[in-house]
CSV table of C-alpha atoms and ligand atoms in Angstrom, one decimal:
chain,number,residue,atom,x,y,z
A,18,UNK,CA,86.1,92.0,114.4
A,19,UNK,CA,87.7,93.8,111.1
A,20,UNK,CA,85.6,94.0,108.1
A,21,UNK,CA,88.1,96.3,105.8
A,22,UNK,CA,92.0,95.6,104.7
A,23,UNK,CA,94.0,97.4,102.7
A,24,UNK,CA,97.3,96.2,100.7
A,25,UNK,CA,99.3,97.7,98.4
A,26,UNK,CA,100.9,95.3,95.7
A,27,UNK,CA,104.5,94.9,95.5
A,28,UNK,CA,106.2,96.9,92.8
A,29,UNK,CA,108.9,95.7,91.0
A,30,UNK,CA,111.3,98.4,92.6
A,31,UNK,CA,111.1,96.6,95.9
A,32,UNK,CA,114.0,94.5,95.2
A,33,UNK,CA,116.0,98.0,96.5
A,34,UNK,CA,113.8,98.4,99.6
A,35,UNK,CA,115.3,99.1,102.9
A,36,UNK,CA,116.3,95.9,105.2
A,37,UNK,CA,118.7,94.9,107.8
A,38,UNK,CA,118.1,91.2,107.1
A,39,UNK,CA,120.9,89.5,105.2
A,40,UNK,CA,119.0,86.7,103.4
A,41,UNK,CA,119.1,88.2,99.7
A,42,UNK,CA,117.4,90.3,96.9
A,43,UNK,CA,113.5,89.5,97.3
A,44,UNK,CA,112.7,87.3,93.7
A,45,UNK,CA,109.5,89.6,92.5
A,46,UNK,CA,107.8,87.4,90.7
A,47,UNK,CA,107.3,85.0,94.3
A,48,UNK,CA,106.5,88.3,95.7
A,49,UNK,CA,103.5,88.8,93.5
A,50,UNK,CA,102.4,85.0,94.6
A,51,UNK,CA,102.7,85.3,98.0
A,52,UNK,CA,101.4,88.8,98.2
A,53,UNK,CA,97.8,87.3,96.0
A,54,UNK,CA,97.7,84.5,98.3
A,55,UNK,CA,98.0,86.6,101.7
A,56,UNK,CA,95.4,88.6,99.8
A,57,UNK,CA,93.4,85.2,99.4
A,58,UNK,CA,94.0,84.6,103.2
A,59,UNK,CA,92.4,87.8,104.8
A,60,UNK,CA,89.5,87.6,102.3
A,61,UNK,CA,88.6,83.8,103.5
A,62,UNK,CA,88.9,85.4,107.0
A,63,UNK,CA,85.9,87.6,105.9
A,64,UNK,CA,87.4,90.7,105.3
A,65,UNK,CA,86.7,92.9,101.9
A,66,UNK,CA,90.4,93.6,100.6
A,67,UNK,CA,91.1,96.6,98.9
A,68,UNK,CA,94.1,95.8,96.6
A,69,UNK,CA,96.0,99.3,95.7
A,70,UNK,CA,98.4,99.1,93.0
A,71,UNK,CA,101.8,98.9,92.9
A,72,UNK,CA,103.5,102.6,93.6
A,73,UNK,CA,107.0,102.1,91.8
A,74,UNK,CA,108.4,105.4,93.5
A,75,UNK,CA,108.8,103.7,96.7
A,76,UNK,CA,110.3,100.3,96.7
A,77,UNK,CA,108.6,99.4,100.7
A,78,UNK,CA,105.4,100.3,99.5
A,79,UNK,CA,103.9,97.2,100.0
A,80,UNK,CA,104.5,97.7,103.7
A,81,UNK,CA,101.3,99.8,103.5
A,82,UNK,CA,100.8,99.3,108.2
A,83,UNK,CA,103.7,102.0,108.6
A,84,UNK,CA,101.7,104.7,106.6
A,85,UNK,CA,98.4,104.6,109.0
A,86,UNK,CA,96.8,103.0,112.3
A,87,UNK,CA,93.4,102.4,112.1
A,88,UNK,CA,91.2,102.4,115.1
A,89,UNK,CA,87.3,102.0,115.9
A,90,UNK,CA,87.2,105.9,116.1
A,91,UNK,CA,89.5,107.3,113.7
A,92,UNK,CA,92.1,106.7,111.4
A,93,UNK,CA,95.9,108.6,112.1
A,94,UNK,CA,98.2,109.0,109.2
A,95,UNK,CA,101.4,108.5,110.3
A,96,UNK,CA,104.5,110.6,109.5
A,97,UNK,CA,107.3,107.8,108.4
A,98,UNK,CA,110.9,108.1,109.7
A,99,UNK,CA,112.5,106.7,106.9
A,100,UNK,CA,113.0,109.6,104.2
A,101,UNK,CA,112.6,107.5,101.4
A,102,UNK,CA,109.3,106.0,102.7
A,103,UNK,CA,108.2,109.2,103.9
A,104,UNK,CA,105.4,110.6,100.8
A,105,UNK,CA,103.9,107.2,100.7
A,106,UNK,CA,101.6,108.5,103.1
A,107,UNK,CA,99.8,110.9,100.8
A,108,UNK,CA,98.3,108.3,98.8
A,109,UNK,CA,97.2,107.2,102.0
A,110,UNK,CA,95.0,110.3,103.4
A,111,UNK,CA,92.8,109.8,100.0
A,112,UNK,CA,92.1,106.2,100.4
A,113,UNK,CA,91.2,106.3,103.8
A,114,UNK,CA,89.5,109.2,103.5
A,115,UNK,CA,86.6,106.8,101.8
A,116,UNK,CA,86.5,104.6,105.0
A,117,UNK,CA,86.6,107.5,108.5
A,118,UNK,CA,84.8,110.3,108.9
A,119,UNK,CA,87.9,110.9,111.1
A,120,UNK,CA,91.2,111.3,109.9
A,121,UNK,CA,94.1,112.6,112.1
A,122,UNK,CA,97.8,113.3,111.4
A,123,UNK,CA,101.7,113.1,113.1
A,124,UNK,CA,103.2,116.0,112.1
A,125,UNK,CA,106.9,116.9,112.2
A,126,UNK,CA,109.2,116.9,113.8
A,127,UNK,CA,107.1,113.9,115.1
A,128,UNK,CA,107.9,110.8,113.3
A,129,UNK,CA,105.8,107.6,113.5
A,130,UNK,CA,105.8,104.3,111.7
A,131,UNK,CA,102.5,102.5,112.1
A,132,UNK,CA,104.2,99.2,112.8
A,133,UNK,CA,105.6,100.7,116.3
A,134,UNK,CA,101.9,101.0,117.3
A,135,UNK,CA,100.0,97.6,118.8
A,136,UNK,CA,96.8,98.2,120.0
A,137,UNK,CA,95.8,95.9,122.6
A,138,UNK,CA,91.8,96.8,123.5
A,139,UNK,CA,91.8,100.5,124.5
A,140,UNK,CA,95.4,100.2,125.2
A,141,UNK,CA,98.2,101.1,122.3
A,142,UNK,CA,101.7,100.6,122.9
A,143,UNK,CA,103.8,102.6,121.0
A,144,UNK,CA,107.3,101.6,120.6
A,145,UNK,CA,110.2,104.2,120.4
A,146,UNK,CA,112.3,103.3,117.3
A,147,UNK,CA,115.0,104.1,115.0
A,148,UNK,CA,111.4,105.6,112.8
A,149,UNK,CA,109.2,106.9,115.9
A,150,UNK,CA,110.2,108.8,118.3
A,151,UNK,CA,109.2,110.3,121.1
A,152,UNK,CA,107.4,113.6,120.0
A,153,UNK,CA,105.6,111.2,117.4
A,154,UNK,CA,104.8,108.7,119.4
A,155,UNK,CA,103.6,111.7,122.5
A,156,UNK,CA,101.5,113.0,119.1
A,157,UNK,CA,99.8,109.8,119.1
A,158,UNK,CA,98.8,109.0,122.5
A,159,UNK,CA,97.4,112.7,122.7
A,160,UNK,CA,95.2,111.7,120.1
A,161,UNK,CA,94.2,108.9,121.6
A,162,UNK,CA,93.3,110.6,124.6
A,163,UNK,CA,90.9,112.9,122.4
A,164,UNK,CA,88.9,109.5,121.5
A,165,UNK,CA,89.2,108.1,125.6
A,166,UNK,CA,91.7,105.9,124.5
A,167,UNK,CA,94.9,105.4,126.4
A,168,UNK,CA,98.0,103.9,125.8
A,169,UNK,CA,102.1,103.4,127.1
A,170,UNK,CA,105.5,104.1,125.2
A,171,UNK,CA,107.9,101.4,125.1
A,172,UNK,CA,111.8,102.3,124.1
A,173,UNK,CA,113.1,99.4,121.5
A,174,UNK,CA,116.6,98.1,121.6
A,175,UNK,CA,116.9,96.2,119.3
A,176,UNK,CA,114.1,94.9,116.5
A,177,UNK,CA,113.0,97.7,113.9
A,178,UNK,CA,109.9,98.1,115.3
A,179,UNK,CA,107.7,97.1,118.1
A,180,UNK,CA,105.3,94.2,116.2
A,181,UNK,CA,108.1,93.0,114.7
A,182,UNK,CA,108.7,91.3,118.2
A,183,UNK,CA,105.1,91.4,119.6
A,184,UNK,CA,101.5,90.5,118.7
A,185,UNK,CA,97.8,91.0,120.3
A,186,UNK,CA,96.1,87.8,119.7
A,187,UNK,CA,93.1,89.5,121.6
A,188,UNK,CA,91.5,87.6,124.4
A,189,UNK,CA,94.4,88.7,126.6
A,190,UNK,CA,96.9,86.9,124.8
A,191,UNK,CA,100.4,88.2,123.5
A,192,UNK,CA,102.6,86.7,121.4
A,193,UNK,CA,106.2,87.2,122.2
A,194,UNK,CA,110.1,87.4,122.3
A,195,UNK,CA,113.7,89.0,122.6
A,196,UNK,CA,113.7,92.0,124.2
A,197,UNK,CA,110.3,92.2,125.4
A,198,UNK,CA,110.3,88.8,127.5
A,199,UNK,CA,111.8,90.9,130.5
A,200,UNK,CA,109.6,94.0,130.2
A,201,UNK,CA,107.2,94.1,133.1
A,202,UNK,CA,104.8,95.8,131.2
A,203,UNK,CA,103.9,92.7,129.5
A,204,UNK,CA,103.6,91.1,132.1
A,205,UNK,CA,99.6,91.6,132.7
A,206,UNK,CA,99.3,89.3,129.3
A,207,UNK,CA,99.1,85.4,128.4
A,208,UNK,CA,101.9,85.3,127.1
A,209,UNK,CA,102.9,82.6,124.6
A,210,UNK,CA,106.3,82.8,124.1
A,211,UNK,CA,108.0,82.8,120.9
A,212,UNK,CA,111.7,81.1,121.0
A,213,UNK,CA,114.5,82.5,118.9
A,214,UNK,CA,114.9,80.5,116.0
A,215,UNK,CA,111.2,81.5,115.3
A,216,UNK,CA,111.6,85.0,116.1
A,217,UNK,CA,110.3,86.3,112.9
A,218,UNK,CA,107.0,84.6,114.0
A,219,UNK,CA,106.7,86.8,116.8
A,220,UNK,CA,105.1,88.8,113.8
A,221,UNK,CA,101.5,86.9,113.6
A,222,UNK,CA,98.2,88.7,112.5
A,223,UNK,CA,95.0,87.7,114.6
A,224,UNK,CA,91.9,88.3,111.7
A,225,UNK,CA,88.7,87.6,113.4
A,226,UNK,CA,89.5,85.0,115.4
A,227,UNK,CA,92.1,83.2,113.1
A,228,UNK,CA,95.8,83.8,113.1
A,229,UNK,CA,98.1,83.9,110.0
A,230,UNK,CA,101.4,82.5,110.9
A,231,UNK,CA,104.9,82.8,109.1
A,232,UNK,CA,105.5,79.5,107.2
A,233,UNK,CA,108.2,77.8,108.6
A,234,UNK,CA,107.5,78.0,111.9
A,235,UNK,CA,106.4,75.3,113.8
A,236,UNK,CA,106.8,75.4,117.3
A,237,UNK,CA,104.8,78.6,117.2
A,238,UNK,CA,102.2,77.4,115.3
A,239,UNK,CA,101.1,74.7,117.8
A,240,UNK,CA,101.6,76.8,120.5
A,241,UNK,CA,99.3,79.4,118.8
A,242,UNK,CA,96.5,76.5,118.1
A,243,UNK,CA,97.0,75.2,121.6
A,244,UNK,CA,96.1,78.6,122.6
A,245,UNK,CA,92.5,78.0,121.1
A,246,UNK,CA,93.2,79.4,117.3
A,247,UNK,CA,93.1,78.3,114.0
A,248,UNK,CA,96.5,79.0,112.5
A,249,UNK,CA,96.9,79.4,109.0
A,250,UNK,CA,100.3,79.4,107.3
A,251,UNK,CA,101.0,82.3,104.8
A,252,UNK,CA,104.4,82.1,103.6
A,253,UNK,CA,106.5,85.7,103.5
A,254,UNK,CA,109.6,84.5,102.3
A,255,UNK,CA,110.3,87.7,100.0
A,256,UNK,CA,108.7,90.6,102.2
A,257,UNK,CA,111.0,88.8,105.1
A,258,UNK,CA,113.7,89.5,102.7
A,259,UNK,CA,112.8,93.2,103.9
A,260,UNK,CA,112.2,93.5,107.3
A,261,UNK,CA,108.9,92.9,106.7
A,262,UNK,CA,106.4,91.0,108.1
A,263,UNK,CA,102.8,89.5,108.3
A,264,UNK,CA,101.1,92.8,110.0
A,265,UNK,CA,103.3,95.1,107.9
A,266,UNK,CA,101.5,93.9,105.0
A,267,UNK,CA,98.0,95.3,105.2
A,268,UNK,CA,95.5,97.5,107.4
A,269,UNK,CA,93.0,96.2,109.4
A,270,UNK,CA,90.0,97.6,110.4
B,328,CIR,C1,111.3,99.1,106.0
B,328,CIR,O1,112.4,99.0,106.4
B,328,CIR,O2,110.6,100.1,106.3
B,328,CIR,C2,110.7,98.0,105.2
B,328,CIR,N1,111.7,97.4,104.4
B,328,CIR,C3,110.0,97.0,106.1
B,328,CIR,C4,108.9,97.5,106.9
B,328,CIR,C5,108.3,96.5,107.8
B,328,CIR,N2,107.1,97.0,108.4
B,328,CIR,C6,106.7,96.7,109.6
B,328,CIR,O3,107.4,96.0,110.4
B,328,CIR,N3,105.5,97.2,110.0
């Protein structure tokens, strides 16, 4: 179960963060109303939200999961692979610094983007990106190891990062789709499978026992509840705008 979340409000810069997604400028002012709701969401899951503010000098700031993973043992500040995202990390290292007693670090010329990392019990698959690659992603799983924690690489072809495609649901289930649906690797999960047209749903976030869903997408929804959850329906629209997602928006822990 996760206690803690951290989120970082969107600044008003974001309308210039980085995306591949061609569905428009993100309208801020929605932003800020989604962003307090998914805020609203986590806390009636029963998780104490600390809400950082907005950090103008970096438009994907609000994508706080690339800057950190968080596990039971220790927290490991990532080292982001996009330049311009890069320093948002520093802000990082002091706030977590009030929640572990153990802080660890990717250092170059590793590169790691939190949202290539899924953890899956002990397990964390770590996806090799376009923003992680392999010396940052070998950094990680040695520092795993340190805390008898194991985990497995996984190249990406396509999606930007590995949980944009992919979700632990716990209780041995896995959300997913595209390019995963053929990797064996998977294969050891219940899978529920997420079709194409709801691709971007492939991105849920189980939170103690719930799981927030992209609004919009139905099929997935029931197939999550039929699965045994209570979906709830936070709707993105602006961070999707971005590449981003429902995980990319906070840290657990
Ligand atoms: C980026 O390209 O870095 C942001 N616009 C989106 C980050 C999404 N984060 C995530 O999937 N964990």
């Amino acid at each position: 179960m996760f206690k803690h979340a951290i989120v970082r409000k969107p600044c008003s810069e974001m309308v210039d963060g980085l995306t591949t997604a061609q569905l428009g400028t993100p309208d801020f002012a929605l932003a800020l109303k989604q962003h307090a709701r998914y805020v609203g969401i986590l806390e009636e899951c029963g998780l104490g939200v600390t809400v950082l503010e907005a950090d103008a000098r970096h438009p994907d700031s609000t994508f706080v999961e690339d800057v950190a993973v968080c596990t039971p043992q220790c927290a490991v500040i990532a080292n982001p692979g996009a330049p311009s995202r890069n320093a948002e990390k520093e802000s990082m290292r002091e706030v977590l610094g009030k929640f572990f007693d153990r802080i660890e670090e990717i250092t170059a010329p590793g590169t790691l983007d939190g949202g290539d990392v899924m953890m899956a019990g002990n397990h964390y698959y770590v996806g090799i990106s376009e923003r992680t690659n392999r010396e940052g992603a070998a950094q990680f799983l040695r520092i795993m190891q340190k805390y008898q924690l194991n985990g497995s690489l996984i190249p990406l072809k396509k999606v930007l990062h590995l949980k944009t495609g992919l979700s632990f649901l716990e209780k041995n289930n896995l959300l997913i789709t595209g390019e995963f649906l053929d990797n064996a690797i998977f294969k050891r999960f219940n899978r529920i499978v997420v079709d194409e047209p709801e691709g971007y749903a492939a991105n849920s976030l189980w939170v103690n026992g719930k799981v927030l869903v992209p609004k919009g997408h139905p099929a997935t929804k029931g197939r999550i509840e039929r699965a045994g959850y209570t979906a709830i329906e936070a709707d993105v629209t602006e961070f999707q705008k971005l590449d981003g997602g429902l995980s990319c928006l906070s840290l657990r822990f």
